[in-house]
XYZ file of C-alpha atoms in Angstrom:
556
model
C -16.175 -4.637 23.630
C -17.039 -5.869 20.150
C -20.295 -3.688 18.881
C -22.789 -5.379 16.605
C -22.124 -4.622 12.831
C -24.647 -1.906 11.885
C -25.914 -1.860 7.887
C -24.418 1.004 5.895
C -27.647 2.740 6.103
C -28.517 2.703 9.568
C -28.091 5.753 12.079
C -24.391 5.559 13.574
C -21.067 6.801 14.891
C -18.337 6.183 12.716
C -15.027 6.777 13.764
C -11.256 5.402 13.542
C -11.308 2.697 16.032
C -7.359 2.958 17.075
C -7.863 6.760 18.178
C -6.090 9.796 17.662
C -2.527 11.211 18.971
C -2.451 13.942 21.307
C -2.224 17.452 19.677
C -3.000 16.342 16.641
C -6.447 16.874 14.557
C -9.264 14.413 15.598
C -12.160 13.586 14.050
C -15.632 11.768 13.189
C -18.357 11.139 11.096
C -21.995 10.558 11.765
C -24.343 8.725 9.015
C -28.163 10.137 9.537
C -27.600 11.329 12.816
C -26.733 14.963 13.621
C -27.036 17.185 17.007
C -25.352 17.253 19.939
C -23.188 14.739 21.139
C -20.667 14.098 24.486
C -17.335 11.945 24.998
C -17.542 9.370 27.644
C -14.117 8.245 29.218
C -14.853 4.204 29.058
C -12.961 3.591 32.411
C -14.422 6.095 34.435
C -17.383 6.481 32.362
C -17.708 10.316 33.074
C -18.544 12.574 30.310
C -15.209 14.915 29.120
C -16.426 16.611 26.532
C -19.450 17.485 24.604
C -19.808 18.963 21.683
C -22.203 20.103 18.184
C -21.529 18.404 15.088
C -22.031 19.736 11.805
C -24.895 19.792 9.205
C -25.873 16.318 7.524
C -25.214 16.744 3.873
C -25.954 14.105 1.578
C -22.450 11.923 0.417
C -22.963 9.919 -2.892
C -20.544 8.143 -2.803
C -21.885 6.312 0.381
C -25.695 7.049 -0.635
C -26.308 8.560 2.459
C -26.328 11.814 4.723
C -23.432 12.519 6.997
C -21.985 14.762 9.340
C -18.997 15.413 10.562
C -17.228 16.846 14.108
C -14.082 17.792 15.365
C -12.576 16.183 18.362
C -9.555 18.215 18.780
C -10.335 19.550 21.947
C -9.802 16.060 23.566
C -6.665 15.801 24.132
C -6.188 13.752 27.405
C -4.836 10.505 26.836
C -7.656 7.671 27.593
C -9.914 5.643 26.015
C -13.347 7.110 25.054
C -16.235 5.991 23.226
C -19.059 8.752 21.527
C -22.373 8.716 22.470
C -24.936 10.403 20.719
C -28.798 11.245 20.962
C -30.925 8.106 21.158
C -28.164 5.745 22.202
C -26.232 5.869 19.767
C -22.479 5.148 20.245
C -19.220 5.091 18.723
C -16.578 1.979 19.067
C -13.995 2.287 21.670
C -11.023 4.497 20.478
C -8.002 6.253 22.319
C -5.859 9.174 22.989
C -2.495 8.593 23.273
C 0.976 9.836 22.310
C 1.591 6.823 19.481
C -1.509 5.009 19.030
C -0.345 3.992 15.341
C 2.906 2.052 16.918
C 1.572 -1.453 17.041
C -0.687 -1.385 13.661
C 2.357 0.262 11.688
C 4.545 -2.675 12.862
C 1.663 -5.397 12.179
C 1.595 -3.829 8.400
C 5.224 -4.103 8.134
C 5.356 -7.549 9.485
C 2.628 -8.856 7.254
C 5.698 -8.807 4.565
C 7.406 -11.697 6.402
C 3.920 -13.536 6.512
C 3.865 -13.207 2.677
C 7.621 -14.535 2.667
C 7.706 -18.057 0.264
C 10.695 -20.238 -0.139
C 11.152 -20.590 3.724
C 9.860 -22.218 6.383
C 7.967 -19.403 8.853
C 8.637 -20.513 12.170
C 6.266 -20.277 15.155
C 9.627 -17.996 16.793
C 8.580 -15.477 14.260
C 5.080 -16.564 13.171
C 3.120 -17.370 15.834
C 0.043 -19.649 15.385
C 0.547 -18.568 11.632
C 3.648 -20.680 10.963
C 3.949 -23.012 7.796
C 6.226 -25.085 5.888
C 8.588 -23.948 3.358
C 7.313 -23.457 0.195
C 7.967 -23.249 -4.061
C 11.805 -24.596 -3.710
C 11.604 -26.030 -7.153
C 13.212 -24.059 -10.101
C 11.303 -22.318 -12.606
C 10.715 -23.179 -16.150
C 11.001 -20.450 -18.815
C 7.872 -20.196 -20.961
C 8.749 -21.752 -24.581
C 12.092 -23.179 -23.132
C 11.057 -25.250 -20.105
C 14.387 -27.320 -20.494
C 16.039 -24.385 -19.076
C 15.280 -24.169 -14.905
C 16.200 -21.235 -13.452
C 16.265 -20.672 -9.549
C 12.856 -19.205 -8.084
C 12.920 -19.460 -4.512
C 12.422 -16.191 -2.187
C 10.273 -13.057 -2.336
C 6.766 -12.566 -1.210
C 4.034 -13.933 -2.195
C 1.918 -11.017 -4.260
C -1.439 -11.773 -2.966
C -4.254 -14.081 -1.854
C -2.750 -16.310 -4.169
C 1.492 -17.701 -4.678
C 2.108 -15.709 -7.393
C 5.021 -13.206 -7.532
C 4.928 -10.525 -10.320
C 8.015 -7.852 -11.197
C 5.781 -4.549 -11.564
C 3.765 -5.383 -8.243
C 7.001 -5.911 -6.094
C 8.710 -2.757 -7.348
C 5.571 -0.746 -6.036
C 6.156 -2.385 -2.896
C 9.757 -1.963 -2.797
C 9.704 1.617 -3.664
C 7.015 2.547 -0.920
C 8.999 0.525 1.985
C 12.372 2.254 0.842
C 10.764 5.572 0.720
C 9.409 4.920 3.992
C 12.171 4.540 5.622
C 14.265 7.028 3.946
C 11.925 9.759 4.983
C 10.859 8.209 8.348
C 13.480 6.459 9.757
C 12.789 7.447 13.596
C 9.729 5.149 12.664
C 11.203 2.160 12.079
C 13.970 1.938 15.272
C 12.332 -1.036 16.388
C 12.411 -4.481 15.541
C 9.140 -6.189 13.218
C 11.021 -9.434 15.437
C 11.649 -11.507 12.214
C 15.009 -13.971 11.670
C 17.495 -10.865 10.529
C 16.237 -8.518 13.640
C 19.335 -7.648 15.576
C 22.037 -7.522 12.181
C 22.535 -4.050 12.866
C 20.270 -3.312 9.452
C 16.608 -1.679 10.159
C 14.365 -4.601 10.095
C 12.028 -2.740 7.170
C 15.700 -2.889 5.397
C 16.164 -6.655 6.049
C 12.407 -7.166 4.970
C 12.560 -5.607 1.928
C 16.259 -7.157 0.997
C 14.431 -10.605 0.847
C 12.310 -9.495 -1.594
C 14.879 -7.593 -3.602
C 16.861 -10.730 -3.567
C 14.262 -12.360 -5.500
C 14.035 -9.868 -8.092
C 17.357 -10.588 -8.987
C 16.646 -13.675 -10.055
C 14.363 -12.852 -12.787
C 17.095 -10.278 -14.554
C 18.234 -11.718 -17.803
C 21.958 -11.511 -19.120
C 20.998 -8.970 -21.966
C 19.039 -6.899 -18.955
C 15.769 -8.212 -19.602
C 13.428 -8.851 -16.851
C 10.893 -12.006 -16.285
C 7.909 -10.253 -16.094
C 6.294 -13.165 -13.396
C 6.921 -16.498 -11.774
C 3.658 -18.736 -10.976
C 2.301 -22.337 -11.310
C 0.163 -22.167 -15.129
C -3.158 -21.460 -13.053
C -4.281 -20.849 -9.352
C -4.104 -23.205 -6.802
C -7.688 -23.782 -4.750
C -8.389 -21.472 -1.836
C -7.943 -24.049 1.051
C -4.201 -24.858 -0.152
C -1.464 -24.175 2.378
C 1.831 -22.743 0.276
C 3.864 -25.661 1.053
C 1.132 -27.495 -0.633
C 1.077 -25.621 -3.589
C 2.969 -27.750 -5.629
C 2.100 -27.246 -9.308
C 5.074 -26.289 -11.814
C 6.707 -23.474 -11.449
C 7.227 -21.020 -14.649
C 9.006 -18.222 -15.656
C 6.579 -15.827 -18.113
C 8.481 -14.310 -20.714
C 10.258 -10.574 -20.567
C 8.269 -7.188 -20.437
C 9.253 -3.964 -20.954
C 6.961 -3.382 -17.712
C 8.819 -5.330 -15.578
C 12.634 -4.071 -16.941
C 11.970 -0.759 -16.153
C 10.106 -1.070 -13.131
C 13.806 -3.807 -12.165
C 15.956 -0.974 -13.195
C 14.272 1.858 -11.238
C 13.790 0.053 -8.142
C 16.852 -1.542 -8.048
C 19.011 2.259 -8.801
C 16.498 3.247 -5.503
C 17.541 0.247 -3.667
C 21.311 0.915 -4.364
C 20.461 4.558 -3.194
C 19.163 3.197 0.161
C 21.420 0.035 0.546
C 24.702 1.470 0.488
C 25.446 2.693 3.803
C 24.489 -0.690 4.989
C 26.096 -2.911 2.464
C 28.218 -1.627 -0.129
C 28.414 -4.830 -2.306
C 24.824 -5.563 -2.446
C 24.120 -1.362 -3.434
C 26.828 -2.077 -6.065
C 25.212 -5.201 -7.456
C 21.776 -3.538 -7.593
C 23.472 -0.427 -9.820
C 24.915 -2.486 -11.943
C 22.086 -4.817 -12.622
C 19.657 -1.410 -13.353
C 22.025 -0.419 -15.778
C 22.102 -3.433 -17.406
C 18.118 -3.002 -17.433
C 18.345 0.462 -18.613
C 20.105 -0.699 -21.686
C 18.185 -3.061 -22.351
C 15.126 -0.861 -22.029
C 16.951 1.705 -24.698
C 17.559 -0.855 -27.006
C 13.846 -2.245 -27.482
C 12.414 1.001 -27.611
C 10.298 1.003 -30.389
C 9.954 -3.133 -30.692
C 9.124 -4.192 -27.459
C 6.711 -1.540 -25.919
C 3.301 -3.337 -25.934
C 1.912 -4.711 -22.823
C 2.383 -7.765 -21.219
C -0.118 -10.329 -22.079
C -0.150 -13.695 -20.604
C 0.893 -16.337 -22.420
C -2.424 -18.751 -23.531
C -1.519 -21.748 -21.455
C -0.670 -19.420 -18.417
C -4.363 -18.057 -15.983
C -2.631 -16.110 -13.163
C -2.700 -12.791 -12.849
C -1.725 -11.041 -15.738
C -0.466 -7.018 -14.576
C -1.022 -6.226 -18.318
C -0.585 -2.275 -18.845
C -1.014 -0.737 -22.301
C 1.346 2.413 -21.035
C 4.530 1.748 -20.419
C 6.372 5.376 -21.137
C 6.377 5.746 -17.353
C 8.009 2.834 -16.368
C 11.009 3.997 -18.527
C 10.165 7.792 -17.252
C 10.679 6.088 -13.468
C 14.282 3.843 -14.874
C 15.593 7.120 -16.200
C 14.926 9.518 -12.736
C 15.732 7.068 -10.065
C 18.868 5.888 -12.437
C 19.600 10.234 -12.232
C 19.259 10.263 -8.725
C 21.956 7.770 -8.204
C 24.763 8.602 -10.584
C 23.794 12.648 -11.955
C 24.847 11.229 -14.695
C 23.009 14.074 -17.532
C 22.316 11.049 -19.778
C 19.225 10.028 -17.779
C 17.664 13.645 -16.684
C 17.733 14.542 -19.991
C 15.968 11.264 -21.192
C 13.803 11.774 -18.076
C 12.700 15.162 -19.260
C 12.030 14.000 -22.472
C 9.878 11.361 -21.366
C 8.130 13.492 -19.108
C 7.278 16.201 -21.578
C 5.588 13.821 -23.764
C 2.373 14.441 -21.716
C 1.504 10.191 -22.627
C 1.089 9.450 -18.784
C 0.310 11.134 -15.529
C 3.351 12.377 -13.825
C 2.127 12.028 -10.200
C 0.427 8.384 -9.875
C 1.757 5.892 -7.423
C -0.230 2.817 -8.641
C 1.540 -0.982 -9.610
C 0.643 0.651 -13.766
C 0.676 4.029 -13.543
C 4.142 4.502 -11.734
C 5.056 8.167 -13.130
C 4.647 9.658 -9.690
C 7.942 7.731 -8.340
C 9.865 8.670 -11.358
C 8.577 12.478 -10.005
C 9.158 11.717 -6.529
C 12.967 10.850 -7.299
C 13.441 13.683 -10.346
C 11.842 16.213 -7.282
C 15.095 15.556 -5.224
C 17.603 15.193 -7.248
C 17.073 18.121 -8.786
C 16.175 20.175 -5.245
C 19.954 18.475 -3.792
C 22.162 19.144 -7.351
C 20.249 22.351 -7.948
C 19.776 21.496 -11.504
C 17.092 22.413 -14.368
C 14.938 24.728 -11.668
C 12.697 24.750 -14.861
C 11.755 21.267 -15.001
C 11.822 21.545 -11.045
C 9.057 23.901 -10.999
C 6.943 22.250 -13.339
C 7.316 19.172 -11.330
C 6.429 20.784 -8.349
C 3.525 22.476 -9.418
C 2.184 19.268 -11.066
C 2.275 17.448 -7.448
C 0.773 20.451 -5.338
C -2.131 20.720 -7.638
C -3.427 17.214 -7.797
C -2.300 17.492 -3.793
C -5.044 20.330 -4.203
C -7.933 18.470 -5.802
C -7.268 15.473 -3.115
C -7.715 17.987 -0.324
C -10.660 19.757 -1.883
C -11.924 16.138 -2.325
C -11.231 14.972 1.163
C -13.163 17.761 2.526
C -16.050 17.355 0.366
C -16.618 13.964 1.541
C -18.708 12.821 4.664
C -16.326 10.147 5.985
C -13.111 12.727 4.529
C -11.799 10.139 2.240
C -10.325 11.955 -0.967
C -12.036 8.860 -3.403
C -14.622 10.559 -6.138
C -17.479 7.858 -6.450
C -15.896 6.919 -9.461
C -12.695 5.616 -8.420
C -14.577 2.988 -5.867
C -12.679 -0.127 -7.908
C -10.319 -3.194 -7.445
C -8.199 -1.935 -4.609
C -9.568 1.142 -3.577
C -7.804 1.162 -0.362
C -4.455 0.821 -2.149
C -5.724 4.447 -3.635
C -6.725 5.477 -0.516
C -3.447 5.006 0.930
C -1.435 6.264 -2.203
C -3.782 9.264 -2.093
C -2.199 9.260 1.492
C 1.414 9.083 0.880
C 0.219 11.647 -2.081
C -0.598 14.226 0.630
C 2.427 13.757 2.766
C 5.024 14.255 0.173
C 3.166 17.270 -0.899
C 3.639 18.525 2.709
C 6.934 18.311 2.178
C 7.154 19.944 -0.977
C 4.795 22.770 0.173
C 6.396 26.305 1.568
C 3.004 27.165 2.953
C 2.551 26.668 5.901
C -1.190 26.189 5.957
C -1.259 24.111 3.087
C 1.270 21.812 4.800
C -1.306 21.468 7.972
C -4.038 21.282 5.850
C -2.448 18.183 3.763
C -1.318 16.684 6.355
C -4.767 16.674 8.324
C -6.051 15.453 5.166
C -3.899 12.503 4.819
C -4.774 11.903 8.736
C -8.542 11.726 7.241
C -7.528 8.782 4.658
C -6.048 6.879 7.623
C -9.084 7.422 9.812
C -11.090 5.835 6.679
C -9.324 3.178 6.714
C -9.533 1.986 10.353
C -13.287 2.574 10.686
C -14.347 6.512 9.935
C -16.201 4.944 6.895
C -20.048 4.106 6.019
C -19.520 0.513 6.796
C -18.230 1.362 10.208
C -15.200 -1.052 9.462
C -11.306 -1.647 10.045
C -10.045 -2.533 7.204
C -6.947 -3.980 8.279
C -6.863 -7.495 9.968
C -6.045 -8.255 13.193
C -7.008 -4.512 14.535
C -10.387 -2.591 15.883
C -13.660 -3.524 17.270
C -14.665 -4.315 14.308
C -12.353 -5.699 11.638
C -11.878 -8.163 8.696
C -12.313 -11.440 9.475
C -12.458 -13.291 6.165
C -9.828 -12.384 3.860
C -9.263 -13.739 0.327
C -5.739 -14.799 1.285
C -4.844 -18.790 1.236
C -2.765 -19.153 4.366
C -5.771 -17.362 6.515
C -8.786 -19.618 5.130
C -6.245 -22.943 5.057
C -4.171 -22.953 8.269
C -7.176 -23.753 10.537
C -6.342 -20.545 12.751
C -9.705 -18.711 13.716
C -8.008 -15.760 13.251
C -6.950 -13.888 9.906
C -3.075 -13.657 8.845
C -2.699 -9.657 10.543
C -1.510 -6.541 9.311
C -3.789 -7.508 6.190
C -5.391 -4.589 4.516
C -8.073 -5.614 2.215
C -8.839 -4.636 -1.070
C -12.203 -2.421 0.202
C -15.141 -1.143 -1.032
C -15.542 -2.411 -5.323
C -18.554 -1.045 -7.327
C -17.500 -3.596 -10.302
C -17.642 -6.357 -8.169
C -16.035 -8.535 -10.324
C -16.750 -12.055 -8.115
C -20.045 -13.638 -7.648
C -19.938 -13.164 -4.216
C -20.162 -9.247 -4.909
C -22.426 -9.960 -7.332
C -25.083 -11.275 -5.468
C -24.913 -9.937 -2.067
C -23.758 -6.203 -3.298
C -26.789 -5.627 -5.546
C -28.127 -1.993 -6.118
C -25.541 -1.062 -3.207
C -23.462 2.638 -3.199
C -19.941 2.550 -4.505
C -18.565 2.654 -0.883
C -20.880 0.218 0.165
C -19.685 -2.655 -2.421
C -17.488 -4.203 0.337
C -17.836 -7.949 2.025
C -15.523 -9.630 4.041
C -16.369 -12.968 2.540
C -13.261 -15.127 1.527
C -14.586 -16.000 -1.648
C -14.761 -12.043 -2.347
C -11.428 -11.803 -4.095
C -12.536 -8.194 -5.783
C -13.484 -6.588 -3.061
C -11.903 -9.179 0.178
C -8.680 -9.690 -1.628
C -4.426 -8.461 -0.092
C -1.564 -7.651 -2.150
C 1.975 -6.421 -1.151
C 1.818 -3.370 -2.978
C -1.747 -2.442 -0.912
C 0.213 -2.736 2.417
C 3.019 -0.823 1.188
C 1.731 2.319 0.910
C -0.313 2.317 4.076
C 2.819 1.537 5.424
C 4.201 4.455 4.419
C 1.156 6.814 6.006
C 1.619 4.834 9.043
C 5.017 5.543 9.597
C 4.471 9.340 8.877
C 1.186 9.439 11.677
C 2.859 7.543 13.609
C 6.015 9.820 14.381
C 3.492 13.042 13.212
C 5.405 14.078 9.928
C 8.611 14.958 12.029
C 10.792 17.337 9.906
């Protein structure tokens, strides 16, 4: 059953529409509503359980007052729905051993639906298949006599572009995905190279790393994108998109981002292909160099060229994406060169060391310097700092995440551009603190707490929605994303999660049907809604990532 969209400020149940996993912590949020309230089982339609939820205290990020409940005493698989004084009911949700299964493979797929410079086959695409697309070479900005090869990759976002420092986020979170979780990812995403013996999330993420290799200079210098000069319109199937093609000149952004996630890639590749890991060292070193030679000259942000409109991925810090070159380049060789440049970069207190955004990428430079010292038992100094640095910030996300109504660790300030991408980082975040964490408690407790980001993103939130396409009662519809508004499917592209809830709302869209809204509320699923509507790579990534861990429930 499909329920009615309620406003945000209506009396309602709001809870993740896939369900919960048996044994594990379930629960729910209602907005204006509090009391007593029972489960129903939807097939028998008998009442299980009842139950008291908890105060209503006022949430400002949402503008509302909300309570919240514990369902962890239901724990027979089923489907259920909540019903609640005065009528009031929850969507359908279940109870089952691996209700995150199907959505974690849908999110993983939706990499092969972003894949350009193929043809997508209705084999492997379904109703969603299109021609091959951007086969021409790629002129070099300032040297357009000189075409360089551009085909492959994914396609970043709503739009054709492909941009270095957003495909190493991506990269990174599928490869440390699968190198933590790889019970999660046995079975096949069913996509050409399924069956080659090579996990499929491998295979997915070589086609992108291919790409990237295109873009690496001789010297070690990186492209830092590859686009037409401005966007195609929004009702232009890829194949279609046939503007020219060009190469925007190096960044220190993009080099380090190359070198880091291609030493984590030669990590991760070599049981599975020893040439290809050797290629990938060898090309971050090259990087590396290069990054250690224009130290000093070459450290201001991108910018895009004047004649060049597409997305820019400008950053005015870029210590962290040589802080992330030198640990991941550590992890792979110990070679003492690049821990101690890693320390030094990370003492220099000129970027946060535990951020997982597409910018601020110091927290997978941590990430990597937190095992490689932990397996060579090296520097236990710099160790313990490092350590302590990721448990407290896991701290102030859990202290967060309790403190809101819906359990979502975002402060009303960090509503912006993406803010599901945070969401799931903040995720991910959580997880790897559980890891890192020898108390017990604190490892349930973060782990419940990344459970709560996941349950905000599949409907526990004030606009009662599933944020990822293709999944829920109530989901998007209406992404900002070419292929879904072009390819006359009534259906959205799935495995799409979208951008979420904006309070900049940087489109006119936003702009005039978002007025005087709360920060959580600045969400439409309009397709002309690219700041709040809009998909990227890197935003699927991490969610990935959470999804794999919920999935399989953090196995050790």
């Amino acid at each position: 059953m499909t329920l009615q969209k309620k406003s945000w400020n209506e009396p309602a149940v709001r809870v993740n529409q896939l369900g919960f996993t048996v044994g594990q912590s379930k629960t729910f949020s209602s907005q204006l509503v509090k009391g007593e309230f029972e489960v129903v089982n939807v097939d028998t339609n008998e009442t299980v359980y009842k139950g008291q939820t908890g105060p209503l205290t006022d949430d400002a990020s949402a503008g509302i007052a909300v309570s919240r409940a514990s369902l962890d005493a239901l724990d027979q698989p089923g489907r259920y729905r909540i019903v609640m004084e005065g009528g009031i009911e929850s969507e359908t949700f279940a109870v089952s051993e691996r209700p995150y299964q199907e959505i974690k493979r849908a999110l993983l797929k939706n990499f092969y639906y972003m894949r350009c410079g193929m043809e997508l086959t209705e084999e492997f695409a379904g109703p969603w298949k299109h021609g091959a697309c951007h086969l021409a070479h790629g002129g070099v900005h300032g040297d357009t006599a000189t075409k360089l090869p551009s085909a492959g990759g994914w396609h970043d976002a709503g739009d054709y572009g492909k941009y270095m420092v957003a495909a190493a986020k991506a990269v990174a979170d599928l490869m440390l995905a699968f190198e933590r979780y790889p019970a999660a990812f046995a079975e096949p995403t069913i996509i050409p190279e399924s069956g080659n013996g090579i996990p499929d999330i491998l295979n997915e993420t070589r086609y992108e790393l291919d790409w990237m290799l295109l873009n690496q200079r001789e010297d070690g210098a990186v492209y830092h994108k590859l686009t037409t000069y401005g966007f195609p319109g929004l009702h232009v199937m890829p194949e279609d998109d046939l503007g020219t093609l060009v190469y925007s000149p190096v960044s220190f952004t993009a080099a380090g981002t190359f070198a880091a996630s291609m030493a984590m890639a030669s990590r991760i590749y070599a049981p599975f292909d020893a040439s290809f890991a050797r290629i990938c060292q060898e090309t971050a070193e090259r990087s590396w160099q290069w990054l250690e030679r224009a130290e000093g000259q070459e450290l201001a942000g991108f910018k895009n060229p004047m004649d060049v409109t597409t997305g820019e991925y400008g950053d005015r810090t870029v210590v962290d994406e040589h802080y992330w070159a030198a640990a991941e380049l550590y992890r792979l060789t110990g070679d003492a060169v690049y821990l101690t440049r890693a320390e030094q970069l990370a003492k220099s207190g000129s970027f946060p060391l535990c951020s997982l955004g597409w910018a601020d990428v110091g927290g997978y430079g941590t990430v990597a310097l937190l095992a490689a010292l932990q397996q060579r038992g090296e520097n236990a100094a710099l160790l313990a700092d490092l350590q302590e640095a990721w448990l407290l910030r896991a701290d102030e996300l859990l202290a967060s995440s309790l403190s809101d109504g819906f359990g979502v660790a975002l402060p009303s300030n960090r509503y912006v551009w993406g803010s599901n991408m945070t969401v799931m980082n903040d995720g991910m975040h959580l997880l790897i603190a559980a890891d890192l964490t020898k108390d017990a408690g604190k490892r349930e407790a973060y782990c419940t707490a990344a459970q709560y980001q996941w349950d905000y993103l599949l409907g526990n939130n004030v606009l009662g929605i599933c944020y990822v396409t293709g999944f829920g009662s109530y989901s998007v519809m209406h992404p900002h994303h070419r292929p879904s508004v072009a390819d006359g499917v009534p259906d959205p592209v799935p495995g799409i999660v979208a951008g979420g809830p904006n309070a900049g709302r940087q489109d006119t869209v936003a702009v005039a049907m978002l007025k005087e809204l709360p920060p959580a509320a600045c969400y439409i699923d309009h397709e002309d809604s690219y700041s709040t509507n809009e998909n990227t790579i890197y935003w699927n990534s991490p969610a990935v990532y959470v999804a794999a861990a919920l999935d399989i429930q953090h196995q050790a």
